[in-house]
GROMACS .gro file of C-alpha atoms in nm:
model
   82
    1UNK     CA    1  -5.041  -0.181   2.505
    2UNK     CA    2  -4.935  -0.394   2.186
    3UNK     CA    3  -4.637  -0.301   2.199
    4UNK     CA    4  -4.417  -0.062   2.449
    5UNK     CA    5  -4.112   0.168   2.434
    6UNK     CA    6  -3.808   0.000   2.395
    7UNK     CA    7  -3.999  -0.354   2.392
    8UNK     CA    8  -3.810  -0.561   2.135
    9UNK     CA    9  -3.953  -0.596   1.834
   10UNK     CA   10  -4.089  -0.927   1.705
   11UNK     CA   11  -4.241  -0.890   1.348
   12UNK     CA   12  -4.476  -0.673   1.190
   13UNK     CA   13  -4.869  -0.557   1.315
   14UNK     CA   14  -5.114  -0.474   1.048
   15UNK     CA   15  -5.425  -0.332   1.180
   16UNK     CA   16  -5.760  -0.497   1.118
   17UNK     CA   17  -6.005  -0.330   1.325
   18UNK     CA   18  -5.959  -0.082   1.624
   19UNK     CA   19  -5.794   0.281   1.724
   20UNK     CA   20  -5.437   0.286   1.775
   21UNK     CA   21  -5.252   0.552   1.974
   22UNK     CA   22  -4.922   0.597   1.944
   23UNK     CA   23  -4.729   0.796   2.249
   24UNK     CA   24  -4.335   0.812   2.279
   25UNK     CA   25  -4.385   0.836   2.684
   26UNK     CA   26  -4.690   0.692   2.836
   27UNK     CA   27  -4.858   0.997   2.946
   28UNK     CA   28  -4.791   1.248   2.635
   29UNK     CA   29  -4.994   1.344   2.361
   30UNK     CA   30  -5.046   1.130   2.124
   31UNK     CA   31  -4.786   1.180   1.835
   32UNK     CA   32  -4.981   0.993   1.556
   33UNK     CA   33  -5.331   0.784   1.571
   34UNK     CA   34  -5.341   0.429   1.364
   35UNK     CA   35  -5.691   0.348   1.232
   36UNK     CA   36  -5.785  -0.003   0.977
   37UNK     CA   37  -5.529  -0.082   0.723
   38UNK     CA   38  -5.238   0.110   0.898
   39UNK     CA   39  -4.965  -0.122   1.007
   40UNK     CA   40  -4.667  -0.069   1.280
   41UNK     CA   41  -4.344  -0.239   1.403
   42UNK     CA   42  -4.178  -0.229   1.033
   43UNK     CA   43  -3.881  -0.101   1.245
   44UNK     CA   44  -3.775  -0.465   1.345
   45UNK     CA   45  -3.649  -0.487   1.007
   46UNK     CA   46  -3.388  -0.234   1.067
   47UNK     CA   47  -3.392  -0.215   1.524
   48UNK     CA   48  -3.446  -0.413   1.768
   49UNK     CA   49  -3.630  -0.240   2.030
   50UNK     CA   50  -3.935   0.020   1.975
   51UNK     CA   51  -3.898   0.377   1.975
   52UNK     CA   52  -4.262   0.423   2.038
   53UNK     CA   53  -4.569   0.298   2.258
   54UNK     CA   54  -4.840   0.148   2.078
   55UNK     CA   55  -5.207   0.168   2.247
   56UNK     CA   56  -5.538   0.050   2.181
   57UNK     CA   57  -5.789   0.291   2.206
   58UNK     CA   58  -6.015   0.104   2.126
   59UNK     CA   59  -6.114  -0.304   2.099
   60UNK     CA   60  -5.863  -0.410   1.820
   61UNK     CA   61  -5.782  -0.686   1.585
   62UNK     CA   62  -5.446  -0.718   1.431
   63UNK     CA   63  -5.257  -0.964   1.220
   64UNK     CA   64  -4.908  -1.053   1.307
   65UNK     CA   65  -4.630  -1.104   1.043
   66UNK     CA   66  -4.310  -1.277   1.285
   67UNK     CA   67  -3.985  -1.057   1.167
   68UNK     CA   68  -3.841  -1.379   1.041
   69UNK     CA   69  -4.180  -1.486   0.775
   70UNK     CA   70  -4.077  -1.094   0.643
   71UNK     CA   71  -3.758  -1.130   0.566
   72UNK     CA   72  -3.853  -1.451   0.378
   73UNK     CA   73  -4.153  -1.297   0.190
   74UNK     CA   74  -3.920  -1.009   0.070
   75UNK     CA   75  -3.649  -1.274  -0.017
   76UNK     CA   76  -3.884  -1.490  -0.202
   77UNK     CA   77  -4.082  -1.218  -0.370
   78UNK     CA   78  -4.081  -1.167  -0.696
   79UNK     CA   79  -3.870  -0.903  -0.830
   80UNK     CA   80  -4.072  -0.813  -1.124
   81UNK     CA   81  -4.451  -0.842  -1.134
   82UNK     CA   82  -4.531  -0.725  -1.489
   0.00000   0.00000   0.00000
């Protein structure tokens, strides 16, 4: 697991290599599947815990964005980029 129903969420995952599975109990179908460039755990921005597990299927690499380094890049970011 990377991350498991009702785990709190910490920040934002952004999927680098790998097969994710996501479940909302452990042993159902699979309700969507998360492949390179998909990310997960956006939630934190709004809840605290996960409504969802979040399985490798695979060997995986993912990069981690801590909930507090996203609210400071959307802060920060520019409002206007053209």
């Amino acid at each position: 697991f990377i991350l498991r129903r009702r785990d709190k969420h910490e920040g934002v995952w952004f999927l680098l290599d790998g097969y994710v599975q996501v479940t909302y109990r452990e042993h159902e179908p699979a309700l969507q599947h998360l492949q390179i460039g998909d990310e997960f755990g956006d939630g934190c921005l709004i809840e605290s815990k996960s409504h969802f597990n979040f399985v490798c299927k695979t060997n995986c690499l993912c990069f981690f964005i801590p909930k507090e380094d996203v609210f400071d890049l959307i802060t920060y970011a520019p409002k206007d980029l053209t």
